[in-house]
Each structure stands twice: as structure tokens, then as C-alpha cells.
Coordinates of N, CA and C in Angstrom, one line a residue:
M1 N 0.6 -1.3 0.0 CA 0.0 0.0 0.1 C 0.9 1.3 -0.1
F2 N 1.9 1.2 0.7 CA 2.8 2.3 0.9 C 3.5 2.6 -0.5
R3 N 4.0 1.7 -1.2 CA 4.3 1.9 -2.5 C 3.5 2.3 -3.6
K4 N 2.0 2.1 -3.3 CA 1.2 2.6 -4.3 C 1.1 4.0 -4.2
F5 N 1.1 4.5 -2.8 CA 0.9 5.8 -2.5 C 2.3 6.7 -2.9
M6 N 3.4 6.0 -3.0 CA 4.7 6.7 -3.2 C 4.6 6.9 -4.8
V7 N 4.1 5.7 -5.6 CA 4.4 5.7 -7.1 C 3.4 6.9 -7.4
V8 N 1.8 6.9 -6.9 CA 1.0 8.0 -7.0 C 1.6 9.3 -6.8
G9 N 2.3 9.5 -5.7 CA 2.7 10.7 -5.5 C 4.0 11.4 -6.4
L10 N 4.6 10.4 -6.6 CA 5.7 10.5 -7.7 C 5.1 10.9 -8.9
I11 N 4.2 10.2 -9.7 CA 3.6 10.5 -10.9 C 2.9 12.2 -10.8
F12 N 2.3 12.2 -9.7 CA 1.5 13.5 -9.4 C 2.8 14.7 -9.4
S13 N 3.7 14.7 -8.5 CA 4.6 15.6 -8.5 C 5.5 15.9 -9.9
C14 N 5.6 14.8 -10.7 CA 6.1 14.9 -12.1 C 5.2 15.7 -13.0
V15 N 4.1 15.5 -12.9 CA 2.9 16.3 -13.7 C 2.9 17.6 -13.4
L16 N 2.9 18.0 -12.0 CA 2.9 19.2 -11.4 C 4.2 20.2 -11.8
L17 N 5.4 19.3 -11.6 CA 6.7 20.2 -11.9 C 7.1 20.0 -13.3
S18 N 6.3 19.5 -14.2 CA 7.0 19.3 -15.6 C 6.6 20.7 -16.2
S19 N 5.6 21.3 -16.0 CA 5.4 22.5 -16.8 C 5.5 23.7 -15.9
V20 N 6.7 24.3 -15.8 CA 6.8 25.5 -15.1 C 6.5 26.8 -15.6
A21 N 5.6 27.7 -14.8 CA 5.0 28.7 -15.4 C 5.9 29.9 -15.4
Y22 N 5.3 30.8 -16.5 CA 6.2 31.8 -16.6 C 5.1 33.2 -17.1
A23 N 5.7 34.3 -16.5 CA 4.7 35.4 -17.0 C 4.4 35.5 -18.4
I24 N 3.1 36.0 -18.7 CA 2.9 36.1 -20.2 C 3.4 37.3 -20.8
E25 N 4.1 37.1 -21.9 CA 4.8 38.3 -22.6 C 4.3 38.3 -23.9
G26 N 3.7 39.5 -24.3 CA 3.1 39.9 -25.4 C 1.6 40.0 -25.3
R27 N 1.0 40.0 -26.6 CA -0.4 40.1 -26.5 C -1.2 38.9 -26.3
Y28 N -2.3 39.2 -25.6 CA -3.4 38.1 -25.4 C -4.8 38.4 -25.3
V29 N -5.9 37.4 -25.6 CA -7.1 37.8 -25.4 C -7.7 36.6 -24.6
G30 N -8.8 36.8 -23.6 CA -9.2 35.8 -22.9 C -10.8 36.0 -22.7
V31 N -11.3 34.9 -22.4 CA -12.7 34.6 -22.2 C -12.9 34.3 -20.4
L32 N -13.8 35.0 -19.9 CA -13.9 34.7 -18.1 C -15.5 34.7 -18.0
G33 N -15.6 33.8 -17.0 CA -16.9 33.6 -16.4 C -16.8 33.3 -14.8
G34 N -17.9 33.4 -14.2 CA -17.7 33.1 -12.9 C -19.1 33.5 -12.0
V35 N -18.8 33.5 -10.6 CA -20.0 33.8 -9.6 C -19.8 35.1 -9.2
N36 N -21.0 35.7 -9.2 CA -21.0 37.2 -8.6 C -21.8 37.3 -7.4
L37 N -21.2 37.8 -6.2 CA -22.0 38.1 -5.1 C -22.1 39.7 -4.8
L38 N -23.4 40.0 -4.9 CA -23.5 41.3 -4.7 C -23.9 41.7 -3.3
Q39 N -23.4 42.9 -2.8 CA -23.6 43.2 -1.1 C -25.3 43.5 -1.3
K40 N -25.7 43.6 0.1 CA -27.2 44.2 0.1 C -26.9 45.6 0.1
E41 N -28.1 46.4 -0.1 CA -28.4 47.5 -0.4 C -29.2 48.3 0.5
H42 N -28.7 49.0 1.3 CA -29.7 49.6 2.5 C -29.7 51.2 2.4
K43 N -30.8 51.7 2.2 CA -30.8 53.1 2.2 C -32.3 53.6 3.2
K44 N -32.3 54.8 3.3 CA -33.5 55.1 4.0 C -34.7 54.5 3.9
Q45 N -35.2 54.6 2.4 CA -36.4 54.3 2.1 C -36.5 52.7 1.7
H46 N -35.5 52.0 1.3 CA -35.6 50.5 0.9 C -34.3 49.6 1.4
K47 N -34.6 48.7 1.3 CA -33.5 47.3 1.6 C -33.7 46.6 0.5
I48 N -32.4 46.1 -0.2 CA -32.5 45.3 -1.2 C -31.5 44.0 -0.8
S49 N -31.9 42.7 -0.8 CA -30.8 41.8 -1.0 C -30.9 40.9 -2.4
F50 N -29.8 40.3 -2.8 CA -29.5 39.8 -3.9 C -29.5 38.4 -4.0
K51 N -29.7 37.6 -4.9 CA -29.4 36.1 -4.8 C -27.9 36.0 -5.6
T52 N -27.4 34.8 -5.5 CA -26.1 34.9 -6.1 C -26.2 34.8 -7.4
G53 N -25.3 35.5 -8.3 CA -25.5 35.6 -9.6 C -24.3 35.1 -10.4
Y54 N -24.3 35.8 -11.6 CA -23.2 35.2 -12.6 C -22.4 36.5 -13.1
A55 N -21.2 36.2 -13.6 CA -20.6 37.3 -14.4 C -19.8 36.4 -15.8
A56 N -19.8 37.2 -16.7 CA -19.3 36.6 -18.0 C -18.7 37.7 -18.7
G57 N -17.5 37.5 -19.4 CA -17.0 38.7 -20.3 C -15.6 38.2 -21.1
V58 N -15.0 39.3 -21.5 CA -13.5 39.1 -22.2 C -12.8 40.2 -21.7
N59 N -11.5 39.6 -22.1 CA -10.3 40.7 -21.9 C -9.2 40.5 -23.1
A60 N -8.7 41.5 -23.0 CA -7.5 41.6 -24.1 C -6.3 42.5 -23.3
G61 N -5.2 42.0 -23.5 CA -3.9 42.7 -23.0 C -2.7 42.5 -23.5
Y62 N -1.7 43.1 -22.7 CA -0.4 42.9 -23.3 C 0.5 42.9 -21.8
G63 N 1.3 41.9 -22.1 CA 2.3 41.3 -20.9 C 3.5 41.8 -21.3
F64 N 4.1 42.5 -20.3 CA 5.7 43.1 -20.3 C 6.6 42.1 -20.2
C65 N 7.8 42.2 -20.4 CA 8.8 41.1 -19.8 C 9.1 41.3 -18.5
N66 N 9.0 42.3 -17.7 CA 9.2 42.5 -16.6 C 8.0 42.2 -15.5
N67 N 7.2 41.2 -15.9 CA 5.8 40.7 -15.2 C 4.8 41.5 -15.1
W68 N 4.8 42.7 -15.5 CA 3.6 43.6 -15.5 C 2.7 43.4 -16.6
R69 N 1.3 43.5 -16.6 CA 0.5 43.3 -17.7 C -0.6 44.4 -17.5
V70 N -1.0 44.8 -18.6 CA -2.1 45.8 -18.8 C -3.2 45.3 -19.7
E71 N -4.5 45.5 -19.1 CA -5.5 44.7 -19.8 C -6.7 45.5 -19.8
G72 N -7.5 45.4 -21.0 CA -8.9 46.1 -21.0 C -9.9 44.8 -20.8
E73 N -11.0 45.3 -20.1 CA -11.9 44.0 -19.5 C -13.3 44.4 -19.8
F74 N -14.2 43.8 -20.4 CA -15.5 44.0 -20.5 C -16.2 42.8 -19.7
L75 N -17.0 43.1 -18.5 CA -17.6 42.2 -17.7 C -19.1 42.5 -17.6
Y76 N -19.9 41.5 -18.0 CA -21.4 41.6 -17.6 C -21.7 40.8 -16.3
R77 N -22.6 41.2 -15.6 CA -22.9 40.9 -14.1 C -24.5 41.0 -13.8
R78 N -25.0 39.7 -13.4 CA -26.5 39.9 -13.1 C -26.7 39.2 -12.0
N79 N -27.6 39.8 -11.0 CA -27.9 39.2 -9.7 C -29.5 39.4 -9.5
N80 N -30.3 38.3 -9.4 CA -31.7 38.4 -9.2 C -32.1 39.1 -7.8
I81 N -33.1 39.7 -7.6 CA -33.3 40.2 -6.3 C -33.9 39.1 -5.5
K82 N -33.4 39.0 -4.2 CA -34.0 38.2 -3.2 C -35.2 38.6 -2.5
T83 N -35.0 39.7 -2.0 CA -36.2 40.5 -1.3 C -35.7 42.1 -1.5
F84 N -36.8 42.7 -1.5 CA -36.9 44.2 -1.6 C -37.9 44.6 -0.8
H85 N -37.4 45.4 0.2 CA -38.2 46.1 1.3 C -38.6 47.6 0.9
F86 N -39.6 48.2 0.8 CA -39.9 49.5 0.3 C -41.1 50.1 1.3
H87 N -40.7 50.6 2.2 CA -41.6 51.0 3.5 C -42.2 49.8 3.9
H88 N -43.5 49.6 3.7 CA -44.0 48.3 4.4 C -44.3 47.2 3.3
N89 N -43.9 47.5 2.1 CA -44.0 46.5 1.2 C -43.1 45.3 0.9
K90 N -43.0 44.2 0.5 CA -41.9 43.4 0.1 C -42.3 42.8 -1.2
V91 N -41.3 42.7 -2.0 CA -41.2 42.4 -3.4 C -40.0 41.4 -3.5
R92 N -40.5 40.3 -4.5 CA -39.2 39.2 -4.6 C -39.0 39.1 -6.0
C93 N -39.2 40.2 -7.0 CA -39.1 39.9 -8.4 C -38.2 41.3 -8.9
G94 N -37.3 40.8 -9.6 CA -36.5 41.9 -10.2 C -35.0 41.5 -10.2
Y95 N -34.1 42.5 -10.7 CA -32.8 42.1 -10.7 C -31.9 43.5 -11.0
R96 N -30.7 43.1 -10.6 CA -29.7 44.2 -11.1 C -28.4 43.7 -12.1
R97 N -28.4 44.5 -13.0 CA -27.6 44.1 -14.2 C -26.5 45.0 -14.3
T98 N -25.3 44.9 -14.3 CA -24.2 45.9 -14.6 C -23.3 45.4 -15.9
L99 N -22.9 46.3 -16.6 CA -21.7 46.4 -17.6 C -20.5 47.0 -17.1
S100 N -19.5 46.5 -17.1 CA -18.1 47.0 -16.8 C -17.4 47.0 -17.8
W101 N -16.7 48.3 -17.7 CA -15.7 48.6 -18.8 C -14.5 48.8 -17.9
M102 N -13.3 47.9 -17.8 CA -12.2 48.2 -17.0 C -11.0 48.4 -17.6
V103 N -9.9 49.0 -17.3 CA -8.6 48.9 -17.4 C -7.9 48.5 -16.1
N104 N -7.1 47.3 -16.4 CA -6.6 46.7 -15.2 C -5.0 46.8 -15.3
G105 N -4.4 46.9 -14.4 CA -3.0 46.8 -14.3 C -2.6 45.5 -13.3
L106 N -1.8 44.5 -13.7 CA -1.7 43.5 -13.0 C -0.1 43.1 -12.8
Y107 N 0.3 42.5 -11.7 CA 1.7 42.0 -11.4 C 1.8 40.4 -11.4
D108 N 2.3 39.8 -12.1 CA 2.7 38.3 -12.1 C 3.7 38.0 -11.0
F109 N 3.8 37.2 -10.0 CA 4.7 36.9 -9.2 C 5.3 35.7 -9.8
D110 N 6.5 35.5 -10.4 CA 7.1 34.6 -11.1 C 7.9 33.8 -10.3
F111 N 7.5 32.7 -9.6 CA 8.3 31.9 -8.6 C 8.8 30.8 -9.3
C112 N 8.7 30.5 -10.6 CA 9.2 29.3 -11.4 C 8.4 28.0 -10.7
Y113 N 7.2 28.3 -10.4 CA 6.3 27.0 -10.1 C 5.0 26.9 -11.1
P114 N 4.5 25.7 -11.2 CA 3.4 25.5 -12.1 C 2.3 26.8 -12.1
V115 N 2.0 27.0 -10.7 CA 1.0 28.0 -10.6 C 1.8 29.3 -10.0
M116 N 1.3 30.5 -10.6 CA 1.6 31.6 -10.4 C 0.7 32.7 -10.0
P117 N 0.8 33.3 -8.7 CA -0.1 34.3 -8.2 C 0.1 35.7 -8.8
H118 N -0.8 36.3 -8.8 CA -0.9 37.8 -9.4 C -1.8 38.8 -8.6
L119 N -1.5 39.9 -8.6 CA -2.2 41.1 -8.0 C -2.5 42.2 -8.9
G120 N -3.4 43.0 -8.8 CA -3.7 44.2 -9.7 C -4.9 45.0 -9.2
I121 N -4.9 46.1 -9.8 CA -6.1 47.1 -9.6 C -6.8 47.3 -11.1
G122 N -7.9 47.8 -10.9 CA -8.3 48.4 -12.2 C -9.3 49.4 -11.9
L123 N -9.4 50.4 -13.1 CA -10.2 51.6 -12.9 C -11.1 51.5 -14.0
G124 N -12.3 51.9 -14.3 CA -13.2 52.2 -15.2 C -14.7 52.8 -14.9
A125 N -15.6 52.2 -15.6 CA -16.8 52.7 -15.5 C -17.9 51.6 -15.5
D126 N -19.1 51.5 -14.6 CA -19.9 50.7 -14.7 C -21.4 51.3 -15.1
C127 N -22.1 50.6 -16.2 CA -23.5 51.0 -16.5 C -24.3 49.9 -15.8
S128 N -25.1 50.7 -14.7 CA -25.9 49.8 -13.8 C -27.3 49.8 -14.1
S129 N -28.0 48.9 -14.2 CA -29.3 48.8 -14.0 C -30.3 48.0 -13.3
L130 N -31.1 48.6 -12.5 CA -32.0 48.1 -11.6 C -33.5 47.8 -11.9
K131 N -34.1 46.8 -12.0 CA -35.3 46.4 -12.4 C -36.2 45.9 -11.4
I132 N -37.3 46.4 -11.0 CA -38.0 45.9 -9.9 C -39.5 45.6 -10.3
H133 N -40.2 44.5 -10.1 CA -41.2 44.2 -10.6 C -42.4 44.4 -9.5
F134 N -43.2 45.5 -9.3 CA -44.3 45.7 -8.2 C -45.5 45.1 -8.8
P135 N -46.4 44.6 -8.1 CA -47.6 44.2 -8.6 C -48.4 45.1 -9.5
C136 N -48.3 46.2 -9.7 CA -49.1 47.2 -10.6 C -48.3 48.0 -11.6
R137 N -47.0 47.8 -11.4 CA -46.0 48.3 -12.4 C -44.6 48.2 -12.3
H138 N -43.6 48.4 -13.1 CA -42.2 48.0 -13.0 C -41.4 49.3 -13.0
V139 N -40.7 49.1 -12.2 CA -39.5 50.3 -12.0 C -38.1 50.1 -12.5
K140 N -37.8 51.2 -13.4 CA -36.4 50.8 -13.8 C -35.4 52.0 -13.6
N141 N -34.2 51.6 -13.2 CA -33.3 52.7 -12.7 C -32.1 52.6 -13.6
Y142 N -31.5 53.5 -14.3 CA -30.4 53.1 -15.3 C -29.1 54.4 -14.6
N143 N -28.0 53.9 -14.4 CA -27.0 54.8 -13.9 C -25.5 54.2 -14.8
T144 N -24.6 55.5 -14.8 CA -23.4 55.2 -15.1 C -22.4 55.8 -14.1
W145 N -21.5 54.8 -13.5 CA -20.7 55.2 -12.3 C -19.2 55.1 -12.8
F146 N -18.5 55.7 -12.0 CA -17.0 55.4 -12.0 C -16.9 54.1 -11.2
A147 N -15.9 53.5 -11.4 CA -15.9 52.1 -10.7 C -14.1 51.7 -10.8
A148 N -13.8 50.8 -9.6 CA -12.6 50.4 -9.3 C -12.5 49.1 -8.7
Q149 N -11.3 48.2 -8.9 CA -11.6 46.9 -8.5 C -10.2 46.6 -8.1
A150 N -10.1 45.7 -7.0 CA -8.7 45.0 -6.7 C -8.8 43.4 -7.0
I151 N -7.7 43.0 -7.7 CA -7.7 41.7 -8.2 C -6.7 41.0 -7.4
A152 N -6.9 39.5 -7.2 CA -6.1 38.6 -6.7 C -6.3 37.3 -7.2
G153 N -5.3 36.6 -7.5 CA -5.6 35.2 -8.3 C -4.3 34.5 -8.5
F154 N -4.6 33.4 -9.2 CA -3.5 32.4 -9.5 C -3.7 31.9 -11.0
S155 N -2.6 31.8 -11.7 CA -2.5 31.4 -13.1 C -1.6 30.0 -13.2
W156 N -2.3 29.2 -14.3 CA -1.5 28.1 -14.5 C -1.4 27.9 -16.1
L157 N -0.1 27.7 -16.4 CA 0.1 27.7 -17.9 C -0.2 26.3 -18.3
V158 N -1.2 26.3 -18.9 CA -1.8 24.8 -19.8 C -0.6 24.1 -20.8
C159 N -0.5 25.2 -21.6 CA 0.7 24.9 -22.8 C 1.4 26.2 -22.9
D160 N 2.1 26.2 -24.0 CA 3.1 27.6 -24.3 C 2.2 28.6 -24.7
Y161 N 1.1 28.5 -25.1 CA 0.1 29.7 -25.6 C -1.2 29.9 -24.7
T162 N -1.5 29.0 -23.9 CA -2.7 29.0 -23.1 C -2.5 29.2 -21.5
E163 N -3.3 29.8 -21.1 CA -3.2 29.8 -19.5 C -4.5 29.9 -18.9
L164 N -4.6 29.2 -17.9 CA -6.0 29.2 -17.0 C -5.6 29.7 -15.7
S165 N -6.6 30.6 -15.3 CA -6.5 31.5 -14.2 C -7.9 31.6 -13.4
L166 N -7.6 31.7 -11.9 CA -8.7 31.8 -10.9 C -8.6 33.1 -10.5
D167 N -9.4 33.9 -10.3 CA -9.3 35.2 -9.8 C -10.3 35.6 -8.7
Y168 N -10.2 36.4 -7.7 CA -11.2 37.0 -7.0 C -11.0 38.6 -7.2
R169 N -12.2 39.1 -7.4 CA -12.3 40.5 -7.7 C -13.4 41.0 -6.8
Y170 N -12.8 42.1 -6.1 CA -13.5 43.0 -5.2 C -13.9 44.4 -6.1
H171 N -15.0 44.6 -6.5 CA -15.4 45.5 -7.5 C -16.4 46.6 -6.9
W172 N -15.8 47.7 -6.9 CA -16.6 49.0 -6.2 C -16.9 50.0 -7.1
S173 N -18.0 50.5 -7.1 CA -18.3 51.7 -7.7 C -19.0 52.7 -7.0
L174 N -19.3 54.0 -7.6 CA -19.8 55.1 -6.9 C -21.3 54.8 -6.5
S175 N -21.8 54.0 -7.0 CA -23.3 53.5 -6.9 C -23.5 52.9 -5.5
H176 N -22.1 52.6 -4.8 CA -22.2 51.7 -3.5 C -22.7 50.4 -3.7
Q177 N -22.6 49.8 -4.9 CA -22.8 48.3 -5.1 C -21.5 47.6 -5.2
D178 N -21.1 46.9 -4.0 CA -19.9 46.2 -4.0 C -20.1 45.0 -4.5
N179 N -19.2 44.3 -5.5 CA -19.4 43.0 -6.1 C -18.3 42.1 -5.6
N180 N -18.5 41.0 -5.4 CA -17.4 39.9 -5.0 C -17.6 38.9 -6.0
T181 N -16.6 39.0 -7.0 CA -16.9 38.1 -8.2 C -15.6 37.1 -8.3
F182 N -15.8 35.8 -8.2 CA -14.9 34.7 -8.3 C -15.1 34.2 -9.7
K183 N -14.0 34.2 -10.6 CA -14.0 34.0 -11.8 C -12.9 32.9 -12.6
L184 N -13.3 32.3 -13.6 CA -12.4 31.3 -14.0 C -12.0 32.0 -15.4
A185 N -10.8 32.1 -15.9 CA -10.5 32.6 -17.1 C -9.4 31.9 -18.0
V186 N -9.6 31.7 -19.3 CA -8.8 31.2 -20.3 C -8.1 32.2 -21.0
K187 N -6.9 32.5 -21.2 CA -6.2 33.2 -22.3 C -5.5 32.6 -23.1
V188 N -5.3 33.1 -24.3 CA -4.6 32.4 -25.3 C -3.8 33.7 -25.7
C189 N -2.4 33.4 -25.7 CA -1.2 34.5 -26.2 C -1.0 34.2 -27.7
F190 N -0.7 35.2 -28.3 CA -0.1 35.4 -29.7 C 0.9 36.3 -30.0

């Protein structure tokens, strides 16, 4: 039994250590998607809580030879309303939708391991809409706000031109809607 564990451990370590990660250099494009957690909204007149939603988008960027990357990102987020309290009324139908255009700066920590951590920040704009379905009518609210985000994650080089990454993004905007997004991305270098 001990030999089987040793053989499995040896094979596993050879697979993990066989592909050493390195920071992306040059142009890349990516597709991303994941889970979006939207903070509760508390104001004087109303309180809104949201269900777990989703995020999907694309990005394109350039990796410099000193481990820095700059990328443009377009991300769509949607969360359905869990509960909406307005004075003494309670509604459970509606959603918040956000389109984000961001410019991100990231740094890849190249430790010569298969998995490479990265940190970054981003600045941009959010176009946000809130739609609530009352029994008698529908309410829509559209706004465009300044937005910023902090990024932390890990990347794994699948092959010479393809990278898989897992990120956490704390996304903040002037609308006071804080998003916590966990996303998986596939990037292709060229």
C-alpha cells in the first residue's frame, strides 16, 4: 500500500513540476466567467438583498517582460433580487444588471512554479440597471458610475500559448454596489 502511495505521489509531482509557469509576454485575449456576489443595499427608503448571480466577459491585454500586464476588460454581471423592502411592502421579483468597462494593471509573481499568483487593480466605468417588478407596475433605474477593483488570483500555464486563471475581484463603484466576483478565465497568447 505504501508503494502505491509513493508511485501516485511521484507521478503527481512529476506532472505538476513538468510545466513551469512563466509570466505572459506579448498580446493575449481571454474569456472569463464566474460567480458574482452582490452586497445588500440599505438606504433610508428601501433595503434590497440579492441572490448569487453570474459574471461573464472578455479581456485583451499585453504582458511586458518585467511581469507587469495591462489589460482591457468587459464584464457583464447579473443578480436577481432575493427580497426588496420598500416602506412596508415586500417584493421578490427583479434584478440588478451591470456592464463594466475596466482597464487593469496586474503583476505576476514568477516563482518558477506551475502555479503563479498575481495581484492587480483596475479603473473604469459601470453601467448599472435595477429593475423591480411591483404588482401594479415596473420600476427601472439606469446609472453610469466610476468603478474600481482589486484583483488577486492564480494562473496556471496549460501549454505554451494557453493560460488558465482563477481570480477574486472586489469591485466597487460610486453607486455603492460592491461586487465580489470569483471567476475562471482562459487566456490565449499570440
